PDB file of C-alpha atoms in Angstrom:
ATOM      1  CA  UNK I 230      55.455  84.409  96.716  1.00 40.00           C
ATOM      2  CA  UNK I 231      57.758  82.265  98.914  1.00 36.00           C
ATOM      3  CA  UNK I 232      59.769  81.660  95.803  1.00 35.00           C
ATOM      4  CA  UNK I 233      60.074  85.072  95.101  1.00 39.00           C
ATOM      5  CA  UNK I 234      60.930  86.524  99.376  1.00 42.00           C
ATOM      6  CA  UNK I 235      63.585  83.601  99.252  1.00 43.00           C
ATOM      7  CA  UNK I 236      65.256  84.972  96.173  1.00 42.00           C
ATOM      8  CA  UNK I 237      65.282  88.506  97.259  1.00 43.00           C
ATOM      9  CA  UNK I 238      66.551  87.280 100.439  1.00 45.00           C
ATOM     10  CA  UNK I 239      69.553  85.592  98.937  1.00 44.00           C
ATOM     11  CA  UNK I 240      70.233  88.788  96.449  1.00 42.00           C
ATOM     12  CA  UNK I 241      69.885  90.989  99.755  1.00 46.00           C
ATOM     13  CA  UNK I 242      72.743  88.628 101.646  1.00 50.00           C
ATOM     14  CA  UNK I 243      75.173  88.842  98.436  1.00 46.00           C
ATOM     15  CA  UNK I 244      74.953  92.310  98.159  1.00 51.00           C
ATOM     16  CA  UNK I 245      75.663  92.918 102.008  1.00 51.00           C
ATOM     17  CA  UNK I 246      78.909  90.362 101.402  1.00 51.00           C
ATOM     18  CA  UNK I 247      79.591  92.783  98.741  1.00 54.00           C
ATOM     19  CA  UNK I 248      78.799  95.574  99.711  1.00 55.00           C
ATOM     20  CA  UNK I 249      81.148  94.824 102.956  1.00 62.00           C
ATOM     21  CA  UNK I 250      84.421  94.315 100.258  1.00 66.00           C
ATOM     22  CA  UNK I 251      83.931  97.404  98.962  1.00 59.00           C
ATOM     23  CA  UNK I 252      83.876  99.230 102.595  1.00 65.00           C
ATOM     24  CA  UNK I 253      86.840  97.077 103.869  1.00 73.00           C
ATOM     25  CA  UNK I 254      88.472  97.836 101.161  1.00 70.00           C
ATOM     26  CA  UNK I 255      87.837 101.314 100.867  1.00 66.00           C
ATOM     27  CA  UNK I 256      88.455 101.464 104.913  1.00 72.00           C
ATOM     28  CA  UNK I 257      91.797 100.081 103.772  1.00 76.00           C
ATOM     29  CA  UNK I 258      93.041 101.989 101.175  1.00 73.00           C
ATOM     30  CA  UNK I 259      92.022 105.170 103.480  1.00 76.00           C
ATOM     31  CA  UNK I 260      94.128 104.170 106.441  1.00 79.00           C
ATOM     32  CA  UNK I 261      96.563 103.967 104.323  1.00 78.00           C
ATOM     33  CA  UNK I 262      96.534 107.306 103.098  1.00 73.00           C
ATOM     34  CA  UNK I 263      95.727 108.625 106.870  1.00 83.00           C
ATOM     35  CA  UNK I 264      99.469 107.097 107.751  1.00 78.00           C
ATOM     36  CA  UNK I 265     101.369 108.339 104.717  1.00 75.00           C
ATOM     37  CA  UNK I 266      99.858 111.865 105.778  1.00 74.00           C
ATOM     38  CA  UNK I 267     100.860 110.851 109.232  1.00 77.00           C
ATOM     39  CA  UNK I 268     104.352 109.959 108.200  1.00 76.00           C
ATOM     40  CA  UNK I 269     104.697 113.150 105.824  1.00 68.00           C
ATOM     41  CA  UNK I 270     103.748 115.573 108.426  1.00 74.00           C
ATOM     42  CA  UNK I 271     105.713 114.465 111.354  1.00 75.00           C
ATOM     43  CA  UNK I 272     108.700 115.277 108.544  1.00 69.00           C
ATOM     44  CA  UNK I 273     111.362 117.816 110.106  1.00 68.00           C
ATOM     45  CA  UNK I 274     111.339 120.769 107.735  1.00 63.00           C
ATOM     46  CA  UNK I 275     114.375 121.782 109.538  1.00 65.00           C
ATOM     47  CA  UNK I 276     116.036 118.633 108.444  1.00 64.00           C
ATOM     48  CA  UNK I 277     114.742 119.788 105.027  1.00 65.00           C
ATOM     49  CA  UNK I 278     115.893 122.781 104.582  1.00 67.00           C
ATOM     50  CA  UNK I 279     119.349 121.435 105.615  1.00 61.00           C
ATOM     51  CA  UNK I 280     119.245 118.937 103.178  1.00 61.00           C
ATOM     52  CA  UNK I 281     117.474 120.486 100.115  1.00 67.00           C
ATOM     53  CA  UNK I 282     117.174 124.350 100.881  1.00 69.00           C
ATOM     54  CA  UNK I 283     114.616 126.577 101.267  1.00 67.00           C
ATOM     55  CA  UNK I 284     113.281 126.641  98.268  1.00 73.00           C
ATOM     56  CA  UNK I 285     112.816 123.021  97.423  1.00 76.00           C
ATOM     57  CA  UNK I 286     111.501 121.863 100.613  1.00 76.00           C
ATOM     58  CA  UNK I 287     108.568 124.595 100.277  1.00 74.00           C
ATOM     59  CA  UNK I 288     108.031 122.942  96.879  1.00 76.00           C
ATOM     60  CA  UNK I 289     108.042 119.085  97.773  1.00 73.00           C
ATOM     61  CA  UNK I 290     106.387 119.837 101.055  1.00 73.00           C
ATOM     62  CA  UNK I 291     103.341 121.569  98.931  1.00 77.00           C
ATOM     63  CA  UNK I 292     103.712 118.588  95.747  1.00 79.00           C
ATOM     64  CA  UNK I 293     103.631 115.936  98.540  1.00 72.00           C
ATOM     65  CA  UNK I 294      99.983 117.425 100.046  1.00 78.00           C
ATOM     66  CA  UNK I 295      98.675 117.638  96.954  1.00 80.00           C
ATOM     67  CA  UNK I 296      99.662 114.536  95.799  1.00 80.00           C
ATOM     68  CA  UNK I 297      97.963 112.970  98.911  1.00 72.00           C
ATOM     69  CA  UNK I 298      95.182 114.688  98.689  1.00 78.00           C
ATOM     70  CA  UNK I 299      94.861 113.609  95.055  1.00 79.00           C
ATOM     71  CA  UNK I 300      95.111 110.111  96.089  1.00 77.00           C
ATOM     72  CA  UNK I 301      92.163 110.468  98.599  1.00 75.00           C
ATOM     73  CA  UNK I 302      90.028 112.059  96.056  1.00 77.00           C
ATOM     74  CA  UNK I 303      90.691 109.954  93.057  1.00 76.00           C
ATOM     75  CA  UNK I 304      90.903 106.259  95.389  1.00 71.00           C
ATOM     76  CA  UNK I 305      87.642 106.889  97.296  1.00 75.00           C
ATOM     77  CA  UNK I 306      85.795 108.003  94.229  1.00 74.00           C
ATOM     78  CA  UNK I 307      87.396 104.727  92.673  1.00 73.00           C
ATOM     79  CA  UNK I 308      86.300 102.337  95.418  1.00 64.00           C
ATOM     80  CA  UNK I 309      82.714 104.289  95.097  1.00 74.00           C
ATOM     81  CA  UNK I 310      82.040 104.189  91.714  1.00 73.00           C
ATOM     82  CA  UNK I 311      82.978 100.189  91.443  1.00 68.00           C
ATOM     83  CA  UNK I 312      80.628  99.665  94.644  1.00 65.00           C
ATOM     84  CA  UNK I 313      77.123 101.337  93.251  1.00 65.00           C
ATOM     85  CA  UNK I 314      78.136  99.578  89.482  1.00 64.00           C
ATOM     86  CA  UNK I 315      78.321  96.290  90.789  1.00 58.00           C
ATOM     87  CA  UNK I 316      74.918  97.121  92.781  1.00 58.00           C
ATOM     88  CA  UNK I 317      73.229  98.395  89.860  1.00 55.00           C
ATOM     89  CA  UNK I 318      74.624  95.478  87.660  1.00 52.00           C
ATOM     90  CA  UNK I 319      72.943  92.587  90.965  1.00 51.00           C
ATOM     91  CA  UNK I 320      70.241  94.514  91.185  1.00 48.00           C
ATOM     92  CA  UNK I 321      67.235  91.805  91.426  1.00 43.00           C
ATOM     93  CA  UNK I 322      64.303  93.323  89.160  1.00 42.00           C
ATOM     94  CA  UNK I 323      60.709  93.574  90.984  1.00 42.00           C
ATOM     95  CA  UNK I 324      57.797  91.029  90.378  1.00 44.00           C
ATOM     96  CA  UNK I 325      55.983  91.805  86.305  1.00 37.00           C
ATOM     97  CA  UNK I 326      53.592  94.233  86.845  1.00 37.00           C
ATOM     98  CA  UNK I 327      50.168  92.862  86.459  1.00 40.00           C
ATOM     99  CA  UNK I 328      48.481  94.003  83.368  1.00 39.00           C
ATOM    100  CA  UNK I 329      45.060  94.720  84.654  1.00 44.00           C
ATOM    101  CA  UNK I 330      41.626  96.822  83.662  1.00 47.00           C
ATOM    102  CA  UNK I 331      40.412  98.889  86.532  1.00 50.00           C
ATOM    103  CA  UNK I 332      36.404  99.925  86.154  1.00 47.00           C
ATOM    104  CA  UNK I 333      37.229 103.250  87.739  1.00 57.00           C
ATOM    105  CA  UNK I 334      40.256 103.950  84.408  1.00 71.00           C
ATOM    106  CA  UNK I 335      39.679 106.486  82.413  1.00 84.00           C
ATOM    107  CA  UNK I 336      39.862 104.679  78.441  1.00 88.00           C
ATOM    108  CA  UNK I 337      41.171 106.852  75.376  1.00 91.00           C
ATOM    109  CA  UNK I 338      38.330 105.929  73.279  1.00 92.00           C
ATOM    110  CA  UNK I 339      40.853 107.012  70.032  1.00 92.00           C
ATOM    111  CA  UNK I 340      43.297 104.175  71.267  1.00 92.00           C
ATOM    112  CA  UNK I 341      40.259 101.740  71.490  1.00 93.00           C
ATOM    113  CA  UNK I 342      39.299 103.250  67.737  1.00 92.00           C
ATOM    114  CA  UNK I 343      42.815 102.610  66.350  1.00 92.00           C
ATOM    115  CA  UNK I 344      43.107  98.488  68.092  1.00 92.00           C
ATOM    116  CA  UNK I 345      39.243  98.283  65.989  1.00 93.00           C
ATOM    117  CA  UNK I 346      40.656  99.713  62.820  1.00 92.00           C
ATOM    118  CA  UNK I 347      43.579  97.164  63.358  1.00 91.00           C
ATOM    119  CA  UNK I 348      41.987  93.939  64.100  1.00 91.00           C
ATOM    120  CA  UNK I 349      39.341  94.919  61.068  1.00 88.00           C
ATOM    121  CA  UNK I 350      42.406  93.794  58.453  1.00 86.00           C
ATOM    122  CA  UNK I 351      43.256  90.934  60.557  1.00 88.00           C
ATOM    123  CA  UNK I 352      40.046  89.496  61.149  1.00 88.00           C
ATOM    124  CA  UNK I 353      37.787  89.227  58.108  1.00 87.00           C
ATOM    125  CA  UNK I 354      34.940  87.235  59.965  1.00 88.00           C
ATOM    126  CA  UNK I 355      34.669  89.735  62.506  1.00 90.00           C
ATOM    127  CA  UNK I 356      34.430  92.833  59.590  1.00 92.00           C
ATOM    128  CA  UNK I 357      30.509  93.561  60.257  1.00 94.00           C
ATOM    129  CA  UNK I 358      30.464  93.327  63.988  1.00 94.00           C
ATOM    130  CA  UNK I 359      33.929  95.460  63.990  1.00 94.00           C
ATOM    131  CA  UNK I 360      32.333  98.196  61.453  1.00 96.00           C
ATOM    132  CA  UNK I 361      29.343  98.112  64.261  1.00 96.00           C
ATOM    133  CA  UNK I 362      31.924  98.889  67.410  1.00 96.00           C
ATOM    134  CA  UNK I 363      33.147 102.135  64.728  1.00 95.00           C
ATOM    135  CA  UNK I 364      29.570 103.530  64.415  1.00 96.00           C
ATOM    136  CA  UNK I 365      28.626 103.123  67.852  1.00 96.00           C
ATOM    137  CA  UNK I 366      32.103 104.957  68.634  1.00 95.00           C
ATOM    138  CA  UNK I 367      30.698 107.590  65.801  1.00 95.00           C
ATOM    139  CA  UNK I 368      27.584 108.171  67.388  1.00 95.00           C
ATOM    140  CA  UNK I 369      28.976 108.465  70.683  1.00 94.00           C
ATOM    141  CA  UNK I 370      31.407 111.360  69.700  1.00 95.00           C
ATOM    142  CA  UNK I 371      28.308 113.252  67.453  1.00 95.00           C
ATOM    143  CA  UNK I 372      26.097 113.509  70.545  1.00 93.00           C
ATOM    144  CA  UNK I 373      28.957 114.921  72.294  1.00 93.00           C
ATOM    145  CA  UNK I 374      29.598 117.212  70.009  1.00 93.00           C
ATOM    146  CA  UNK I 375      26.176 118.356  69.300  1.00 93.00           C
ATOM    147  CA  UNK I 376      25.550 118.861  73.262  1.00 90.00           C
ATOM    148  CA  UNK I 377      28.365 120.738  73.684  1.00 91.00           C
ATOM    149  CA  UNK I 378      26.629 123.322  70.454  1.00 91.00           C
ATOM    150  CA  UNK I 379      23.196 123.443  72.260  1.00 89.00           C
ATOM    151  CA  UNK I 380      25.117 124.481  75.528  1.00 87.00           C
ATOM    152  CA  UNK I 381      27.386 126.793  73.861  1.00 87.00           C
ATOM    153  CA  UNK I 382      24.282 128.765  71.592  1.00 88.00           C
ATOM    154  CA  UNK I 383      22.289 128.816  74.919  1.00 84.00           C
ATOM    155  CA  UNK I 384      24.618 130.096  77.232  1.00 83.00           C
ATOM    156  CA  UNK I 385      23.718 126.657  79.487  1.00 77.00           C
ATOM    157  CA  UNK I 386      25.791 126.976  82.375  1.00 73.00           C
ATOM    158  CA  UNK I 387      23.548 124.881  84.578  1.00 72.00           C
ATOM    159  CA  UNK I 388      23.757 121.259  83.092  1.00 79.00           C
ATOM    160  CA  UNK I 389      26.998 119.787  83.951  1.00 83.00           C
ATOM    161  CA  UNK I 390      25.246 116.616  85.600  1.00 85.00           C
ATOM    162  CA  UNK I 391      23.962 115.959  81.711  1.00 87.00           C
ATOM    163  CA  UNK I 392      27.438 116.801  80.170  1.00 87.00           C
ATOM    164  CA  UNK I 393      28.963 114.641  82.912  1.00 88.00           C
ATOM    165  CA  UNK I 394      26.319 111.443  82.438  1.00 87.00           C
ATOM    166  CA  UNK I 395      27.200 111.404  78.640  1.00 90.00           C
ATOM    167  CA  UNK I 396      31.159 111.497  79.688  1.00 90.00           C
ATOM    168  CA  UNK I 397      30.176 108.440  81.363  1.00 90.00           C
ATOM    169  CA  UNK I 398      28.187 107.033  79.430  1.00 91.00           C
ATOM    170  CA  UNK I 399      30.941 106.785  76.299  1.00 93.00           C
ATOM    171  CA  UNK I 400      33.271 105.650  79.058  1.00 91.00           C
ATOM    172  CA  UNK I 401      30.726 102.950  79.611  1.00 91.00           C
ATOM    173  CA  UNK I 402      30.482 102.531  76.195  1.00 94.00           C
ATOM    174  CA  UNK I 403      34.495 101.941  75.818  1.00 94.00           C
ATOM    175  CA  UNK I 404      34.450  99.393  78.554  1.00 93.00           C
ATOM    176  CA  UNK I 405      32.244  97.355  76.359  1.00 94.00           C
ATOM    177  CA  UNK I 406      34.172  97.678  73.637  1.00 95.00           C
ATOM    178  CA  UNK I 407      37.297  96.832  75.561  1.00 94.00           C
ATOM    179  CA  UNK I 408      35.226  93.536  76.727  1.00 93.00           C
ATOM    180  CA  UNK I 409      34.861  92.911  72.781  1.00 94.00           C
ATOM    181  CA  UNK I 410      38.593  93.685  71.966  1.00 94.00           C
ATOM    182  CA  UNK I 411      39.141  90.719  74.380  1.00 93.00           C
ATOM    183  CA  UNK I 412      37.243  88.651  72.471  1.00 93.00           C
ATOM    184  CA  UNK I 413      38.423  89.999  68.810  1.00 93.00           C
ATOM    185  CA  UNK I 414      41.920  89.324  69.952  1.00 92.00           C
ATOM    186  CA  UNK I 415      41.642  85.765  70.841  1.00 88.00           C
ATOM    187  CA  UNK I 416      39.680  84.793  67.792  1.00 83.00           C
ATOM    188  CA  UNK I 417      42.413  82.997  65.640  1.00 82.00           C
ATOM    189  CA  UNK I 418      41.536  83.179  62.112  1.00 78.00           C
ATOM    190  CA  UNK I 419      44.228  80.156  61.039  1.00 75.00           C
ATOM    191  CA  UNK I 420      41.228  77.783  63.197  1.00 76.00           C
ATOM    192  CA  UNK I 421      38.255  79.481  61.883  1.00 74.00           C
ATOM    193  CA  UNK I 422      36.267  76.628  60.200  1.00 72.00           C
ATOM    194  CA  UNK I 423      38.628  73.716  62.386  1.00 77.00           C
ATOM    195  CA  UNK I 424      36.678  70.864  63.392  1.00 79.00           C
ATOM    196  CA  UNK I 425      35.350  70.545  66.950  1.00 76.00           C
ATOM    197  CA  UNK I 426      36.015  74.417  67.214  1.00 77.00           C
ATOM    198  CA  UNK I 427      32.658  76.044  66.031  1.00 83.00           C
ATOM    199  CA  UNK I 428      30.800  76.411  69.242  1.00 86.00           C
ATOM    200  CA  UNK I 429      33.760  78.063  70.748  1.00 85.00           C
ATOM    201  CA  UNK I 430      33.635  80.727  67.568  1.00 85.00           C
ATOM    202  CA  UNK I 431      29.995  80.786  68.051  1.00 89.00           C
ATOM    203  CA  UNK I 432      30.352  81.434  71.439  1.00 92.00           C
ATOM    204  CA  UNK I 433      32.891  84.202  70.522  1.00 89.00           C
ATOM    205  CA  UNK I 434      30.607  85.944  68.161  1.00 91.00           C
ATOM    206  CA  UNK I 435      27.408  85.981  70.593  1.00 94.00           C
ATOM    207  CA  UNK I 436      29.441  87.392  73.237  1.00 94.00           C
ATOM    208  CA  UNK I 437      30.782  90.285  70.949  1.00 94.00           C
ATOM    209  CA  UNK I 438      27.278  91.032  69.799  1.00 95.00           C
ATOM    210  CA  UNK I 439      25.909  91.187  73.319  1.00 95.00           C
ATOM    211  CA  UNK I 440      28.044  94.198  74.572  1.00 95.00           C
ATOM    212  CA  UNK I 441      27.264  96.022  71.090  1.00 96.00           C
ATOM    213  CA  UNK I 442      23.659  95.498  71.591  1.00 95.00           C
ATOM    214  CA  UNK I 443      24.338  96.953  75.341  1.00 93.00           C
ATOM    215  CA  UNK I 444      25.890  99.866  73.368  1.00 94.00           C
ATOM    216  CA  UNK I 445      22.986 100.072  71.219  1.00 95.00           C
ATOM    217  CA  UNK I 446      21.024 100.763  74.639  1.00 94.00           C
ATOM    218  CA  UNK I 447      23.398 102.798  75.840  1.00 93.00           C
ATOM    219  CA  UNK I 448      23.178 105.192  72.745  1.00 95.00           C
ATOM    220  CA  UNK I 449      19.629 105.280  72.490  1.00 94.00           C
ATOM    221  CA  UNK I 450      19.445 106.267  76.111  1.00 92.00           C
ATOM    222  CA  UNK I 451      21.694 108.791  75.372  1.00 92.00           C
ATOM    223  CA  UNK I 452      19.049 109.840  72.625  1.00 93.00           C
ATOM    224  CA  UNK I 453      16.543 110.220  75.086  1.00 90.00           C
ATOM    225  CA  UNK I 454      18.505 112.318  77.388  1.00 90.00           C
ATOM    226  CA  UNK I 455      19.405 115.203  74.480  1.00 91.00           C
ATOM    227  CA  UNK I 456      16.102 114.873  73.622  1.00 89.00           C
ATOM    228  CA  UNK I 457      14.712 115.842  76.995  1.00 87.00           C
ATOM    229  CA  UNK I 458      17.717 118.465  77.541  1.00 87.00           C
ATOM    230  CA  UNK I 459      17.176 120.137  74.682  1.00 88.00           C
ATOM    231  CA  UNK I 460      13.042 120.227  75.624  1.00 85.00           C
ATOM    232  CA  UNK I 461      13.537 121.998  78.860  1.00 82.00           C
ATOM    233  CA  UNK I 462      16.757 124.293  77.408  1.00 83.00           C
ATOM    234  CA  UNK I 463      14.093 125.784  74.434  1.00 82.00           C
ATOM    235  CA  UNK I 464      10.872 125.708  77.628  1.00 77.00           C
ATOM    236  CA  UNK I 465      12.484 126.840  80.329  1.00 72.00           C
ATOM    237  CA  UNK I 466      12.065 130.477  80.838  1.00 65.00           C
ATOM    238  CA  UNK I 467       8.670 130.079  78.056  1.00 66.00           C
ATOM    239  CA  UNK I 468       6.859 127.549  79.915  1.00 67.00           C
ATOM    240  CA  UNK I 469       7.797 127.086  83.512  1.00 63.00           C
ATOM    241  CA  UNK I 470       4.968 124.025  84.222  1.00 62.00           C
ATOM    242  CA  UNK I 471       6.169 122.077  81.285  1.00 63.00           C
ATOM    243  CA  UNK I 472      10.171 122.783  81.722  1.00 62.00           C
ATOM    244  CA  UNK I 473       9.499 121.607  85.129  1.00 71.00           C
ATOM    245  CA  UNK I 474       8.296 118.306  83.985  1.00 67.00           C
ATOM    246  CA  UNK I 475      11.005 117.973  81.096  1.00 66.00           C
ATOM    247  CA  UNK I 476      13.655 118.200  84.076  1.00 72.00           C
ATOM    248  CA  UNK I 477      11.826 115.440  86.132  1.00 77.00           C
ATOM    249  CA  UNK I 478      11.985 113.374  82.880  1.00 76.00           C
ATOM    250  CA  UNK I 479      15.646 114.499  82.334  1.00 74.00           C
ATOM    251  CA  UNK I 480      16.404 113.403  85.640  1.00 80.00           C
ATOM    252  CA  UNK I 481      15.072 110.152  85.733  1.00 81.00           C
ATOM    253  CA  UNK I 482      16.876 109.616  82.091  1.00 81.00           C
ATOM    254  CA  UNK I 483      19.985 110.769  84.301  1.00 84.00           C
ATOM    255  CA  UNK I 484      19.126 108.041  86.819  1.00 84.00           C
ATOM    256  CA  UNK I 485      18.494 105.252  84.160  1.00 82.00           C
ATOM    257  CA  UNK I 486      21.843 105.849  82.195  1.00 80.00           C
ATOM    258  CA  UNK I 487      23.785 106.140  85.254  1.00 81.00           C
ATOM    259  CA  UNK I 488      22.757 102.723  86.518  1.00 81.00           C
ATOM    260  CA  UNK I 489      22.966 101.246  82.670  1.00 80.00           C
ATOM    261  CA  UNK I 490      26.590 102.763  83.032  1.00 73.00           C
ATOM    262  CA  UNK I 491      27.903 100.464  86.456  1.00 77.00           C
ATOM    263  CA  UNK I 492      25.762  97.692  84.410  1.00 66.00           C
ATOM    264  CA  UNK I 493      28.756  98.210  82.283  1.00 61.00           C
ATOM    265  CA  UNK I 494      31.630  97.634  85.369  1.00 57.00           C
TER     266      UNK I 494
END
């Protein structure tokens, strides 16, 4: 931190040192220009005329503006330009960005899918517990799907909070898996088999296979919860008493997955 305020001081005092050439320069080359225009217009046109005609002096009095005024344009443009270049080219880049996994980001589960399907070629131990992380993925997108049907061919309107849950819940699930890509990644398969390395790829393994079995809950909780929406959806308006204890259930399912979800944090 120190390391990194006393560099930015030091950048900060050599572009003040250059940033003050460029204005005393500029300042320069602009008085300059103020006392030619001085010098030009305190010119006798009388003198002029006398000298060159009409004619002529109209002509180098009106070449001689334009030509300062061309000079003033083009030189402070110049003396510009050169300044905010040689900024741009000192400028002192900011600190890496830290490459970090908020609980509260929202995970593409297909980008999760695709980094799977990619370490399943590169790591040939890992094939069966990889091929498990798919399914799970699978199964997470069917139940989703098949919700949304039983919502859309009964009109539901009234069951977000269920909808919502599962959103979470396959977000919970993708934090897992992200907590197993960790592992997958690290696993070198050149030391597979090395001596005095096993327990760490033991260790490697068991940790992989705990968040899948924590998807495995997570799914079959999800079970549970269509199961019991789809109970009070067909009992609702048939029979009140029992739709009214299918939503209890439904909501205590709610409860359970939610707190199985920040489990998952």
């Amino acid at each position: 931190m120190w390391l990194w305020a006393g560099k930015k001081a030091h950048f900060w005092g050599k572009r003040v040192v250059c940033l003050k050439k460029y204005l005393i320069g500029g300042g320069a080359f602009d008085a300059v220009l103020i006392l030619l225009a001085l010098l030009f217009s305190s010119l006798s046109r009388t003198e002029l005329i006398i000298r060159f005609g009409v004619g002529l002096t109209d002509l180098l009095l009106v070449a001689g503006w334009v030509v300062l005024g061309a000079l003033a344009v083009a030189g402070n443009a110049l003396w510009i330009t050169l300044a905010v270049k040689h900024a741009r080219r000192n400028r002192l880049p900011g600190p890496a960005p830290k490459l970090t996994l908020s609980p509260k980001e929202q995970l593409d589960p297909m980008r999760i899918r695709e980094e799977l399907l990619a370490y399943k070629k590169q790591r040939p131990a890992l094939q069966q517990a990889i091929d498990q992380a798919i399914s799970q993925m699978d199964s997470m997108d069917r139940k989703q799907e098949k919700l949304g049907e039983v919502f859309e061919r009964n009109r539901v309107q009234t069951l977000g909070e269920v909808a919502a849950t599962v959103d979470d819940t396959e977000q919970a699930l993708c934090r897992n898996m992200v907590k197993i890509i960790n592992r997958i990644t690290i696993w070198d398969p050149q030391e597979v088999g090395k001596k005095g390395k096993e327990e760490i790829f033991r260790e490697h393994r068991a940790y992989i296979l705990k968040f899948l079995d924590r998807n495995d809950e997570l799914l079959l909780m999800c079970d549970k919860l269509l199961a019991e929406t789809v109970c009070y959806v067909d009992e609702k308006d048939a029979t009140p008493d029992q739709s009214a204890l299918h939503l209890q259930v439904m909501t205590e399912t709610i409860g359970s997955l939610r707190n199985m979800n920040r489990i998952s944090d």
